PDB file of C-alpha atoms and ligand atoms in Angstrom:
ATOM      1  CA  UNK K   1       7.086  32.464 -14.920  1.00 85.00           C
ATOM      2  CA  UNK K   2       6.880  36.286 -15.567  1.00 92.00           C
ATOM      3  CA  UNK K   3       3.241  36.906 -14.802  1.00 97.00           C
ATOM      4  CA  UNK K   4       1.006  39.807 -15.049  1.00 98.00           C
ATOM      5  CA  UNK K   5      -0.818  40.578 -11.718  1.00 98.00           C
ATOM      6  CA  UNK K   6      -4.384  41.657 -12.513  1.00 98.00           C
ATOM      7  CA  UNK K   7      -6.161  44.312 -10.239  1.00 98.00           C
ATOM      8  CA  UNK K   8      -9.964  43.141 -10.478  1.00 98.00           C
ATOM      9  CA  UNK K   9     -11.420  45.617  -8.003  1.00 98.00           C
ATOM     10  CA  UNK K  10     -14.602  43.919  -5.647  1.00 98.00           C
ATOM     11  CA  UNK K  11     -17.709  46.879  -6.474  1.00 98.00           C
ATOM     12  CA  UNK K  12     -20.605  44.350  -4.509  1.00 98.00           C
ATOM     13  CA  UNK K  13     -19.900  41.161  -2.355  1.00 98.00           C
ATOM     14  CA  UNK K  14     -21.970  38.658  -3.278  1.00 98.00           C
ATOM     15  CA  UNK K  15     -24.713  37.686  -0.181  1.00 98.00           C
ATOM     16  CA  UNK K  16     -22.454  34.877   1.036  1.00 98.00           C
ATOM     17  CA  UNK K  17     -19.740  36.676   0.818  1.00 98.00           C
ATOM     18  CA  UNK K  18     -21.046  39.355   2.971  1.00 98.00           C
ATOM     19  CA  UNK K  19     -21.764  36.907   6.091  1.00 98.00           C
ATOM     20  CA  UNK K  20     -18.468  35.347   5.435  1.00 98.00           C
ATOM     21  CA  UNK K  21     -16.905  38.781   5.585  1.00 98.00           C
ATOM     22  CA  UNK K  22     -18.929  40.404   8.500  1.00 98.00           C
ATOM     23  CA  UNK K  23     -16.783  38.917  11.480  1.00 98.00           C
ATOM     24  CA  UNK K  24     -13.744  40.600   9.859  1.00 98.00           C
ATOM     25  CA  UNK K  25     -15.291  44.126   9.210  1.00 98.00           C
ATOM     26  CA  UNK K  26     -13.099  46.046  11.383  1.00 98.00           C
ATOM     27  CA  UNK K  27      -9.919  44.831   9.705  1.00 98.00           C
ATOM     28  CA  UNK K  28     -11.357  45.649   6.447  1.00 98.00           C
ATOM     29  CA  UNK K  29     -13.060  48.581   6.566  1.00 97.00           C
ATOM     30  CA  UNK K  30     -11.707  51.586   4.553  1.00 96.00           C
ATOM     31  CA  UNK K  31      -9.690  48.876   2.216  1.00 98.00           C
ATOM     32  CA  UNK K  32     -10.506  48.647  -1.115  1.00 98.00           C
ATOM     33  CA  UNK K  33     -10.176  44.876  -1.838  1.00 98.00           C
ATOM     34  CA  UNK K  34      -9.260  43.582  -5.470  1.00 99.00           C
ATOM     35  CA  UNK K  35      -8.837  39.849  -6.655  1.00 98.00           C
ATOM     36  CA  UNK K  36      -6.027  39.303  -8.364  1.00 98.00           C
ATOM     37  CA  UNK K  37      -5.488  36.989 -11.302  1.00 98.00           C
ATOM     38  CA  UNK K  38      -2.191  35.951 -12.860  1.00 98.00           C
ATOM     39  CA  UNK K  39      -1.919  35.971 -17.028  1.00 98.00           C
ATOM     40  CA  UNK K  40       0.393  35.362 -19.442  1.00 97.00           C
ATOM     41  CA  UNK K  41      -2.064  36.808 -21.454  1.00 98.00           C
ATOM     42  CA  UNK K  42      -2.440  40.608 -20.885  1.00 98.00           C
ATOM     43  CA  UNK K  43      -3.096  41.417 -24.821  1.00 98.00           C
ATOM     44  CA  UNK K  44      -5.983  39.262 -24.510  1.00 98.00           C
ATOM     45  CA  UNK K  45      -7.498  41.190 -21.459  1.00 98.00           C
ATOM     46  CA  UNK K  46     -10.396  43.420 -23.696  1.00 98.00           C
ATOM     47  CA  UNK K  47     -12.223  40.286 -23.827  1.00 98.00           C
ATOM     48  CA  UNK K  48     -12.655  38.805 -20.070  1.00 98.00           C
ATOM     49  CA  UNK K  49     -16.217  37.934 -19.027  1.00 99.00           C
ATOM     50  CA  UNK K  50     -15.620  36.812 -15.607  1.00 98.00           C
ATOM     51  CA  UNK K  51     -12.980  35.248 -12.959  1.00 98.00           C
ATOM     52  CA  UNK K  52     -13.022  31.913 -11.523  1.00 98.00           C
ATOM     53  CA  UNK K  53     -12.131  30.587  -8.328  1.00 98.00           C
ATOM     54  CA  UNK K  54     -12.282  27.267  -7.325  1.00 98.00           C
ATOM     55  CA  UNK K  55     -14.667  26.740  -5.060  1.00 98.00           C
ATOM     56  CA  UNK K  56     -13.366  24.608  -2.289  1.00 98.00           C
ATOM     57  CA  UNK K  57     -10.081  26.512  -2.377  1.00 98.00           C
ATOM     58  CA  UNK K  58      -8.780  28.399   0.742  1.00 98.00           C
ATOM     59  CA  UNK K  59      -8.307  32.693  -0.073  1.00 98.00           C
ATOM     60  CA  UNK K  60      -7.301  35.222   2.019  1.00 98.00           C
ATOM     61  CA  UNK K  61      -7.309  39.046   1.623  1.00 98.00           C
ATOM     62  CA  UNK K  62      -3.775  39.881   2.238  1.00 98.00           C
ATOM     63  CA  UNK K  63      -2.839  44.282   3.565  1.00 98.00           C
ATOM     64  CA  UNK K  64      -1.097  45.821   0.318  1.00 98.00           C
ATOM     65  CA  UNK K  65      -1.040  49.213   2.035  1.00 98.00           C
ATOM     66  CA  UNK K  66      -3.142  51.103   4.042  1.00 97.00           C
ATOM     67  CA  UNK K  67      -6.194  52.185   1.111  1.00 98.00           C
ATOM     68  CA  UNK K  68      -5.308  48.500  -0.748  1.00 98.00           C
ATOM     69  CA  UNK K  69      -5.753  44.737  -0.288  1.00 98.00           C
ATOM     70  CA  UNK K  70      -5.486  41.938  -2.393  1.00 98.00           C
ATOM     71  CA  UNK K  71      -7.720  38.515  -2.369  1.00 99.00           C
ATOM     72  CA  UNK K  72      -5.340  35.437  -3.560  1.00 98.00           C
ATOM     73  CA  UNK K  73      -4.110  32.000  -1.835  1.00 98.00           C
ATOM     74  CA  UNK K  74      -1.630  32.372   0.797  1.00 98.00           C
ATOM     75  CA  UNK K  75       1.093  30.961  -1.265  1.00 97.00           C
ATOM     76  CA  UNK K  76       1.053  33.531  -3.671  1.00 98.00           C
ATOM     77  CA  UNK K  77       0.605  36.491  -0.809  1.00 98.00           C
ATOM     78  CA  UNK K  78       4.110  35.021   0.354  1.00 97.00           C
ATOM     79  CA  UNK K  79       5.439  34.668  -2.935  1.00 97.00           C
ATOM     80  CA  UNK K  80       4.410  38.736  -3.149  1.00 98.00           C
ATOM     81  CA  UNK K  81       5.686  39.929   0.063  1.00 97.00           C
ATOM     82  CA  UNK K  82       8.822  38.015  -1.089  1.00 96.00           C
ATOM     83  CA  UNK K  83       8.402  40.343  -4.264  1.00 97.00           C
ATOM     84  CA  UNK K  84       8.234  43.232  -2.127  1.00 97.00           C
ATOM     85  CA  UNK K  85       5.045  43.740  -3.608  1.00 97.00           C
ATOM     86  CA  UNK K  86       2.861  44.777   0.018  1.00 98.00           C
ATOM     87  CA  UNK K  87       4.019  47.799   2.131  1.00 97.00           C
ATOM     88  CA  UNK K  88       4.918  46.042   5.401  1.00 96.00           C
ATOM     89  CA  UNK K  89       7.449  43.344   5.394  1.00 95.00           C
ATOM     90  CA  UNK K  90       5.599  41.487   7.379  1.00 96.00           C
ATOM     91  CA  UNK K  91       2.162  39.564   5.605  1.00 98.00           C
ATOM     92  CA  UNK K  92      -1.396  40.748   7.028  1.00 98.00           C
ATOM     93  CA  UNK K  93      -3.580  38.573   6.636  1.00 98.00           C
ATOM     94  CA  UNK K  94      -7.212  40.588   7.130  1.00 98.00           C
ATOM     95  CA  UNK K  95      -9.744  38.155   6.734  1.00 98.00           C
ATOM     96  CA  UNK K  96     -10.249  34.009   5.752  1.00 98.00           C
ATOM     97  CA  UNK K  97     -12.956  33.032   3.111  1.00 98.00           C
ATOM     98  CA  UNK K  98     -13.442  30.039   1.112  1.00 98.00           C
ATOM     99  CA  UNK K  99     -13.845  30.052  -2.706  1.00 98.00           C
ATOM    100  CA  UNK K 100     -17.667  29.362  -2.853  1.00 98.00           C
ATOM    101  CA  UNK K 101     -18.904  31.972  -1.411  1.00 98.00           C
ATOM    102  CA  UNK K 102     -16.749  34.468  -3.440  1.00 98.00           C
ATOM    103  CA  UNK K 103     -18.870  32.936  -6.161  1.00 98.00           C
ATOM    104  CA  UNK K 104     -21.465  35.999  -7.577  1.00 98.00           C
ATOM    105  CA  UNK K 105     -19.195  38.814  -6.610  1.00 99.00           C
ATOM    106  CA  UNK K 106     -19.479  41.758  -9.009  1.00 98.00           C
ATOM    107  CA  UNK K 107     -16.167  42.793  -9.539  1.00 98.00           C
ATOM    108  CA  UNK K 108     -14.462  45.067 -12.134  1.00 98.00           C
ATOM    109  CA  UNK K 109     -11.997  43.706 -14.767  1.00 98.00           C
ATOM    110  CA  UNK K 110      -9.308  46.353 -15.962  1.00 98.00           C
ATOM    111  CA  UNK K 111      -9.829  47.247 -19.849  1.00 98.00           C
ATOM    112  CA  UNK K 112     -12.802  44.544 -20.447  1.00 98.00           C
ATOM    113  CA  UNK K 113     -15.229  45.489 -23.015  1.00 98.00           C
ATOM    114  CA  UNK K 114     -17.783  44.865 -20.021  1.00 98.00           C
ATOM    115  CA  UNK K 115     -17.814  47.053 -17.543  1.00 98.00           C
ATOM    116  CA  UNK K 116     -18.588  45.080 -14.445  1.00 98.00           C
ATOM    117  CA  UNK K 117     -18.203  41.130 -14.784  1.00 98.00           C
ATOM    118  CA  UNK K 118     -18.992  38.489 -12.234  1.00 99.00           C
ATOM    119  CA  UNK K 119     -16.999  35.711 -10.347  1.00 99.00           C
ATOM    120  CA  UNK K 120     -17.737  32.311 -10.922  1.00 98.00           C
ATOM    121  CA  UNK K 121     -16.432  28.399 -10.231  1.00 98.00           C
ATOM    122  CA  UNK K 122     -14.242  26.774 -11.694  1.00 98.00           C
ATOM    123  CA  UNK K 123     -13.773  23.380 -10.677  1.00 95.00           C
ATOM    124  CA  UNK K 124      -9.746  22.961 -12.484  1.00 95.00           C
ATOM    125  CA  UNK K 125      -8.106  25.633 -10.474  1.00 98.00           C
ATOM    126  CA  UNK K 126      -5.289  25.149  -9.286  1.00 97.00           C
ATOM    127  CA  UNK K 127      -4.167  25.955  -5.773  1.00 96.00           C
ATOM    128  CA  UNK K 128      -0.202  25.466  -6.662  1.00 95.00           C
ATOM    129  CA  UNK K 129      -0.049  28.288  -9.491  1.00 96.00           C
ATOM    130  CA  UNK K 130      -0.539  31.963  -9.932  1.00 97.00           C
ATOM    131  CA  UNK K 131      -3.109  33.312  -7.171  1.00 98.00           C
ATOM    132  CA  UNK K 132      -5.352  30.364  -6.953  1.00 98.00           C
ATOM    133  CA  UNK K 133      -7.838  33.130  -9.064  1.00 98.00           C
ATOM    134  CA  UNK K 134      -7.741  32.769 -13.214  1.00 98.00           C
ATOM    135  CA  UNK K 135      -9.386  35.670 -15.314  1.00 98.00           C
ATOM    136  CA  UNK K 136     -11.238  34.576 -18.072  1.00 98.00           C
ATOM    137  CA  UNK K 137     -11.213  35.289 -21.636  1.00 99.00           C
ATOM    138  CA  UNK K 138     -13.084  32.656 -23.259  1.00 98.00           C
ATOM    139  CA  UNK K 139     -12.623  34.011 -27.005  1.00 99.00           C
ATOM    140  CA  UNK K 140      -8.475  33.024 -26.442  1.00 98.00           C
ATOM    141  CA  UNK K 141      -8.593  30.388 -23.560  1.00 98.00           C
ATOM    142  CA  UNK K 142     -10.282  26.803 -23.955  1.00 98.00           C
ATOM    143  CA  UNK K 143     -10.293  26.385 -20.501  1.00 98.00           C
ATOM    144  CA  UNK K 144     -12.558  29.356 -19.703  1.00 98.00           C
ATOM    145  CA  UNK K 145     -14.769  28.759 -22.946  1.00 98.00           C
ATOM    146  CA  UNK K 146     -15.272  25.128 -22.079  1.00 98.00           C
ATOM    147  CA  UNK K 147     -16.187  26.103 -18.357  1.00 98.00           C
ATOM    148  CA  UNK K 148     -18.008  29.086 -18.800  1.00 98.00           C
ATOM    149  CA  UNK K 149     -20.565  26.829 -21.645  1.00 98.00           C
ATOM    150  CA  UNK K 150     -20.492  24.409 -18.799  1.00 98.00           C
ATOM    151  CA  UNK K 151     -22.221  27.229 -16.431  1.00 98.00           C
ATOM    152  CA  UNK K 152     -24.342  28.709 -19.203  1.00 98.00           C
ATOM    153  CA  UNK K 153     -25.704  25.247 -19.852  1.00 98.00           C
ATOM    154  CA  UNK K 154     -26.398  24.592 -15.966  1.00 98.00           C
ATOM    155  CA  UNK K 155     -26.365  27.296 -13.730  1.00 98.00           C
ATOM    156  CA  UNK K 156     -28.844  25.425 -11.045  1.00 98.00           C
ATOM    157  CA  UNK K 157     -26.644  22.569 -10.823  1.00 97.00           C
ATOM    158  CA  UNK K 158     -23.565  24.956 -11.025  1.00 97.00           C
ATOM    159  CA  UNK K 159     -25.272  26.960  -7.982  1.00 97.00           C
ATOM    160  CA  UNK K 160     -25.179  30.487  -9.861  1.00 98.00           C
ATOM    161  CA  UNK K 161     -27.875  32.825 -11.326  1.00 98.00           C
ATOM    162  CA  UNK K 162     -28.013  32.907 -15.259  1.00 98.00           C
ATOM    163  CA  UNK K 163     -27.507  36.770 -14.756  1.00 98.00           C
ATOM    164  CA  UNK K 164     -24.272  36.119 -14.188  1.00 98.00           C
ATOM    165  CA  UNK K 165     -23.703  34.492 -17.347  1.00 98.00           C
ATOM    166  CA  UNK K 166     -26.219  35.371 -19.616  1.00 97.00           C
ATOM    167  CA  UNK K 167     -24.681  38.086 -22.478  1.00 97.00           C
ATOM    168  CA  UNK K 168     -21.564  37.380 -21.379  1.00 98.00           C
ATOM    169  CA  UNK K 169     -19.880  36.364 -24.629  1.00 98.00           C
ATOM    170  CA  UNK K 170     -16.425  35.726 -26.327  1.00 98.00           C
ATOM    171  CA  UNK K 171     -15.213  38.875 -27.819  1.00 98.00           C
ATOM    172  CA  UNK K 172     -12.977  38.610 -31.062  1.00 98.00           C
ATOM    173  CA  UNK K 173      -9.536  40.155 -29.705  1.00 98.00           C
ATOM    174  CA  UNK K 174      -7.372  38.058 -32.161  1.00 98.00           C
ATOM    175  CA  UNK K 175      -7.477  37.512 -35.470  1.00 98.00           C
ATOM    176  CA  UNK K 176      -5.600  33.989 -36.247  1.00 98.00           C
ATOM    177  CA  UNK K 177      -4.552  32.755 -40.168  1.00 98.00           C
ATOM    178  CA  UNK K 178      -5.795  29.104 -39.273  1.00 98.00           C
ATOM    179  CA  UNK K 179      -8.533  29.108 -36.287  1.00 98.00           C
ATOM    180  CA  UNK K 180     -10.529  32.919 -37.076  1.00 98.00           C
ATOM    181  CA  UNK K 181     -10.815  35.314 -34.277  1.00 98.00           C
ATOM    182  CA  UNK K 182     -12.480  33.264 -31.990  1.00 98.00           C
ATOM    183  CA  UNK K 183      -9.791  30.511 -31.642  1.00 98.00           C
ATOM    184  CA  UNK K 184     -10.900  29.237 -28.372  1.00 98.00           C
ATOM    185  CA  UNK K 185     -14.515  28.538 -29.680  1.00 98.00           C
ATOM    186  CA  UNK K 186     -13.282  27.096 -32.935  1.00 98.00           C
ATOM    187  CA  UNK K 187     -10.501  25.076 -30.858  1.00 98.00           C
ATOM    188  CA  UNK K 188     -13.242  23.216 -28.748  1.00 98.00           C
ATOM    189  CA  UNK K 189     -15.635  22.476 -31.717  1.00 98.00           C
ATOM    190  CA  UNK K 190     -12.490  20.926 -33.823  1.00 98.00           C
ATOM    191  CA  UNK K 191     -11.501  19.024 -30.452  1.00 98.00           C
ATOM    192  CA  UNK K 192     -15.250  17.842 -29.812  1.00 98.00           C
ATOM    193  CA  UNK K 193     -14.889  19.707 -26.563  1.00 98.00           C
ATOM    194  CA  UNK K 194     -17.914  18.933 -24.096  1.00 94.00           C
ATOM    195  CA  UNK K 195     -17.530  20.549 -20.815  1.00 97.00           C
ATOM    196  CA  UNK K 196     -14.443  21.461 -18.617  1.00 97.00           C
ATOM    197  CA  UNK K 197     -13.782  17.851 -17.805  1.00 96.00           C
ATOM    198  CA  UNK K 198     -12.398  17.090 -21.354  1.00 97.00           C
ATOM    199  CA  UNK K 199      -8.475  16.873 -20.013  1.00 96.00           C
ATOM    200  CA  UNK K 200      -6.855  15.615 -23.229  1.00 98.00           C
ATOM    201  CA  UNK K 201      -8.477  17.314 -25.805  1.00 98.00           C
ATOM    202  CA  UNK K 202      -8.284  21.031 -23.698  1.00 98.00           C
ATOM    203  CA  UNK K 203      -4.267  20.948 -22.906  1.00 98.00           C
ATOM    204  CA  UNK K 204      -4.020  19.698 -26.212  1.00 98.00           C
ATOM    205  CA  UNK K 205      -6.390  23.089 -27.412  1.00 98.00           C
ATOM    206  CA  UNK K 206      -4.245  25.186 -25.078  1.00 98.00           C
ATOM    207  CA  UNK K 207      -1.386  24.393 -26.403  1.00 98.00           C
ATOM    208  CA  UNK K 208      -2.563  25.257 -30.237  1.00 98.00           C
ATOM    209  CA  UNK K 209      -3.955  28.887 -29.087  1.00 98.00           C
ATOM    210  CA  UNK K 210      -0.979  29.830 -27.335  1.00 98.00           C
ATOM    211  CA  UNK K 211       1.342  29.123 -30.387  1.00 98.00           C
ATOM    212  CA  UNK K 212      -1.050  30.364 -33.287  1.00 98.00           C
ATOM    213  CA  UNK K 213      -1.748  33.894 -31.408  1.00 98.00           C
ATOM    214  CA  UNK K 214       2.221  34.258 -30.648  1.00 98.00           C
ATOM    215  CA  UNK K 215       3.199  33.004 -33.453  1.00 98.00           C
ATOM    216  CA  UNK K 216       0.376  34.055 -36.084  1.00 98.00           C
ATOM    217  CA  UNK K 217      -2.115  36.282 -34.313  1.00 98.00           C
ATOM    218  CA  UNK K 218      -2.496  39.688 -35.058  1.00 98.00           C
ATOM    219  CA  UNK K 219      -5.100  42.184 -32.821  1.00 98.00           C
ATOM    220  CA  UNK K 220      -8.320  43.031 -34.166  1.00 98.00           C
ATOM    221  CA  UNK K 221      -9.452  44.990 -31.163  1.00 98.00           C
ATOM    222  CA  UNK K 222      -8.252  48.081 -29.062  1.00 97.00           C
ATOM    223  CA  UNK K 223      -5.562  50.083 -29.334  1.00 96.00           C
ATOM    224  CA  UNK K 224      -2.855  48.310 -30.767  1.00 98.00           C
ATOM    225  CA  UNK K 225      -5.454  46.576 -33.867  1.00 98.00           C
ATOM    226  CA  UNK K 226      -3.580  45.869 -36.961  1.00 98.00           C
ATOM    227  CA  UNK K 227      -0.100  45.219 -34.734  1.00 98.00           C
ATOM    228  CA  UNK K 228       0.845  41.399 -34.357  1.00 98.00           C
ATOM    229  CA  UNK K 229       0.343  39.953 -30.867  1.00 98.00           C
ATOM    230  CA  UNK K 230       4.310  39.363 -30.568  1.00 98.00           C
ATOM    231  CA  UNK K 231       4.279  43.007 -30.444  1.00 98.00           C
ATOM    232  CA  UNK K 232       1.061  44.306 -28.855  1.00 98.00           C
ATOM    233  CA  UNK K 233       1.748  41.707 -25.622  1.00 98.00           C
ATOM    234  CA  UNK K 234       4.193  43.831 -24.064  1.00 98.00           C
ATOM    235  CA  UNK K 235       2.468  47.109 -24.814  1.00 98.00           C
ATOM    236  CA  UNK K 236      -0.965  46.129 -23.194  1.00 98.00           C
ATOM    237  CA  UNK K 237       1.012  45.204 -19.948  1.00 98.00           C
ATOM    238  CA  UNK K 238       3.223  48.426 -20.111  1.00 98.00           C
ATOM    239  CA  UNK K 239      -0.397  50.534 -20.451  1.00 98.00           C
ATOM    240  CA  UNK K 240      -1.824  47.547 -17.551  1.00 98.00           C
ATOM    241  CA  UNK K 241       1.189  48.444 -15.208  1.00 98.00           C
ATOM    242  CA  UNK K 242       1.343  52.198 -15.952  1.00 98.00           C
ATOM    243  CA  UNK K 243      -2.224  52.659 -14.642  1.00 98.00           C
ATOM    244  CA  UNK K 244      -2.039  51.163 -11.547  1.00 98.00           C
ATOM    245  CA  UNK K 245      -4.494  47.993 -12.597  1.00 98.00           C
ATOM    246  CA  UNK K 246      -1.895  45.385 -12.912  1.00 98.00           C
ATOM    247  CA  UNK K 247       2.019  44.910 -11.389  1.00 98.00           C
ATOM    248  CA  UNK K 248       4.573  42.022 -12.069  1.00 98.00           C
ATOM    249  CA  UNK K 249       4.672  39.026 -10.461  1.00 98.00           C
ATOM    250  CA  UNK K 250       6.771  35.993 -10.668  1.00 96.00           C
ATOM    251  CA  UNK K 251       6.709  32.911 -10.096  1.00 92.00           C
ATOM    252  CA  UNK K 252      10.113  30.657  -9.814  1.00 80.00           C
ATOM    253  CA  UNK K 253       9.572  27.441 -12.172  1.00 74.00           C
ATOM    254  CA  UNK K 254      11.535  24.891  -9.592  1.00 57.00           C
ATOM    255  CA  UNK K 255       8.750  26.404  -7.032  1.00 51.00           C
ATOM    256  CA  UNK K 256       6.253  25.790  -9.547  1.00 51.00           C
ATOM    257  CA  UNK K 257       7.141  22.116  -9.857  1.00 53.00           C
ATOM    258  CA  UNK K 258       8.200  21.238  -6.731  1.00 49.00           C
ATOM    259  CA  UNK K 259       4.889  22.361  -5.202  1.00 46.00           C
ATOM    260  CA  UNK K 260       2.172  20.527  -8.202  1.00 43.00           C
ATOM    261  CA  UNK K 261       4.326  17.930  -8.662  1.00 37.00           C
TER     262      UNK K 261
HETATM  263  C1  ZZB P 301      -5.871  34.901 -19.092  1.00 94.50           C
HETATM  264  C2  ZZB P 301      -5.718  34.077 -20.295  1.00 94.50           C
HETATM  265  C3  ZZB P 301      -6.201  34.318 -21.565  1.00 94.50           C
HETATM  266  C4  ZZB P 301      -4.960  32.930 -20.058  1.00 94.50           C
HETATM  267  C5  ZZB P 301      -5.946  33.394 -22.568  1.00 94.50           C
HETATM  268  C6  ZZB P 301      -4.696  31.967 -21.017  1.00 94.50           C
HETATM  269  C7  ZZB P 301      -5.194  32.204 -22.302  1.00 94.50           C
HETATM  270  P1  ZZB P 301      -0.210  27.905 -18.180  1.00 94.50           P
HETATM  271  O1  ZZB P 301      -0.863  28.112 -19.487  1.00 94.50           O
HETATM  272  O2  ZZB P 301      -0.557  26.574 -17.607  1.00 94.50           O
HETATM  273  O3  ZZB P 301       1.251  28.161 -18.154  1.00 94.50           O
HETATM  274  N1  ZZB P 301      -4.141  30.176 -14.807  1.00 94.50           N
HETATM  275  C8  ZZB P 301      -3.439  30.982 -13.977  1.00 94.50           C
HETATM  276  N2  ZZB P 301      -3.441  30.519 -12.734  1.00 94.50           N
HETATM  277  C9  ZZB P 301      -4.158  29.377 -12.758  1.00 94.50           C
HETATM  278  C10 ZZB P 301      -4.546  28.437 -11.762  1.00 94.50           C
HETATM  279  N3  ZZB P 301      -4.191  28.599 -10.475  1.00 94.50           N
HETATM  280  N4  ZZB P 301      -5.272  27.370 -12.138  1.00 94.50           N
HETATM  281  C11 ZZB P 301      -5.649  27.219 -13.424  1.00 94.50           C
HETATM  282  N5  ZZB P 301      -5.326  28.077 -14.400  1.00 94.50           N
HETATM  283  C12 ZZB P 301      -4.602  29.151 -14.081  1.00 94.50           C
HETATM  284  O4  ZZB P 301      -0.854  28.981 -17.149  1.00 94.50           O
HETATM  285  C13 ZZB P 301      -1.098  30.301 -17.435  1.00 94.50           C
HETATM  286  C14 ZZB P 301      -2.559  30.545 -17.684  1.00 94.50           C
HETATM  287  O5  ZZB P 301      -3.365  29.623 -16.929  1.00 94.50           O
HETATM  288  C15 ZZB P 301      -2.939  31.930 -17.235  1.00 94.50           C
HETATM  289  O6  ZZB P 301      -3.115  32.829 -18.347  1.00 94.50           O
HETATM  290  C16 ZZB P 301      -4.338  31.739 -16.685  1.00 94.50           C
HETATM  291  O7  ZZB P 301      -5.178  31.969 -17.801  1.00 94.50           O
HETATM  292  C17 ZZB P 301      -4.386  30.308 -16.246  1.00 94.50           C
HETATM  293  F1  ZZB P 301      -6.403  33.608 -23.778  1.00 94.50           F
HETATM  294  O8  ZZB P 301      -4.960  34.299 -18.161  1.00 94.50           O
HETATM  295  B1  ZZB P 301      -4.531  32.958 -18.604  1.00 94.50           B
HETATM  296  C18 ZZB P 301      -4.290  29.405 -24.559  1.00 94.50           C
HETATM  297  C19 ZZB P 301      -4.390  30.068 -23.207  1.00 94.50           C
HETATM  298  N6  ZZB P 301      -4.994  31.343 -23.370  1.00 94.50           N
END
């Protein structure tokens, strides 16, 4: 899979993540960390609200250069040194932290329409693809619209402040000839959608709104409005990669299967 790497730069640690941090200060300090997400999806990258992790999930933050460091799983920091990706050929690994309390970091997400967005759980994430961390555009992904409704609906039992929700809402980005410009949205209502947990119905959604915007969709929002999605994907990771907030990444399908499987 030919992924975009997304640069979402850590501005405050959440409390937890602080104390989880503090034993590791030394290797950290003067490194500017960033979680990184892998997307198919950069066109869709004006509207993200937050990033998951999953919570019980194992991260590291992984030396890019000296100034740099990156926050994924340790598969994918191999599968980037591999990609020759990190200065050193060797992988430093500068600190150990666990997805939960990563959970509240304010972090910034490169071209959002909101300028500082916050990390939050996501119970499907998978530890076998991408960086084990998933940006979220819930206007264009049923996944993170069903999730983040989930958290808006509970955030006590979810173990996250309503400030880290509340206002964050899907943005159109797409206009689509069958579903509007809100196709995830629409997409769970048709499906009867009810929280993350629907399986069926949301890889059956998925599936839907990644033909209908490749196929049909046409931007209503940023730069390349008016152009069809076909087109405007490649240019929103061109502008991603030429400013420094996103690079390639790859991941080789048998490695994708052999490892889920
Ligand atoms: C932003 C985005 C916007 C995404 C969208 C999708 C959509 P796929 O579809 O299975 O081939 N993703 C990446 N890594 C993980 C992970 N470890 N666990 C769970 N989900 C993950 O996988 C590619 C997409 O799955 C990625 O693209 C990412 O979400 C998520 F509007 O990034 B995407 C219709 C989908 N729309």
């Amino acid at each position: 899979q030919d992924y975009t790497g997304i640069k979402m730069k850590v501005l405050e640690w959440s409390k937890p993540a602080q104390d989880a941090l503090a034993q590791y200060a030394d290797a950290l300090n003067g490194k500017t960390v960033y979680l990184v997400a892998a997307t198919l999806r950069p066109e869709t990258m004006y509207g993200q609200t937050n990033c998951f992790v999953g919570p019980e999930l194992k991260y590291g933050i992984y030396q890019v250069n000296d100034t740099d460091a990156f926050l994924c799983t340790e598969r994918a920091a191999r599968n980037m040194s591999q990609q020759k990706i990190f200065a050193s050929t060797e992988i430093v690994k500068l600190a150990d932290i666990k997805g939960s309390p990563i959970v509240g970091t304010k972090i910034h997400a490169p071209m959002s329409v909101y300028p500082s967005v916050y990390v939050l759980p996501m119970e499907t994430v998978l530890a076998t693809k991408g960086t084990g961390v998933v940006t979220s555009v819930p206007s264009d992904s049923p996944d993170d619209f069903a999730t983040l409704s989930d958290l808006k609906k509970k955030p006590e039992y979810y173990n996250i402040e309503a400030a880290w929700v509340e206002g964050f809402d899907p943005i159109p980005i797409i206009e689509t000839p069958n579903y509007g410009n809100l196709i995830a949205p629409k997409l769970c209502e048709i499906k009867k959608i009810n929280s993350q947990k629907d399986k069926n119905q949301l890889a059956e959604a998925k599936e839907i709104a990644y033909k209908e915007a490749f196929y049909q969709g046409v931007m209503c929002f940023g730069e390349f409005s008016g152009t069809k999605v076909q087109d405007a994907k490649p240019k929103v990771r061109e502008a991603l990669l030429k400013s420094g907030e996103a690079f390639v990444y790859n991941e080789p399908e048998s490695l994708v299967m052999s490892r889920s499987g």
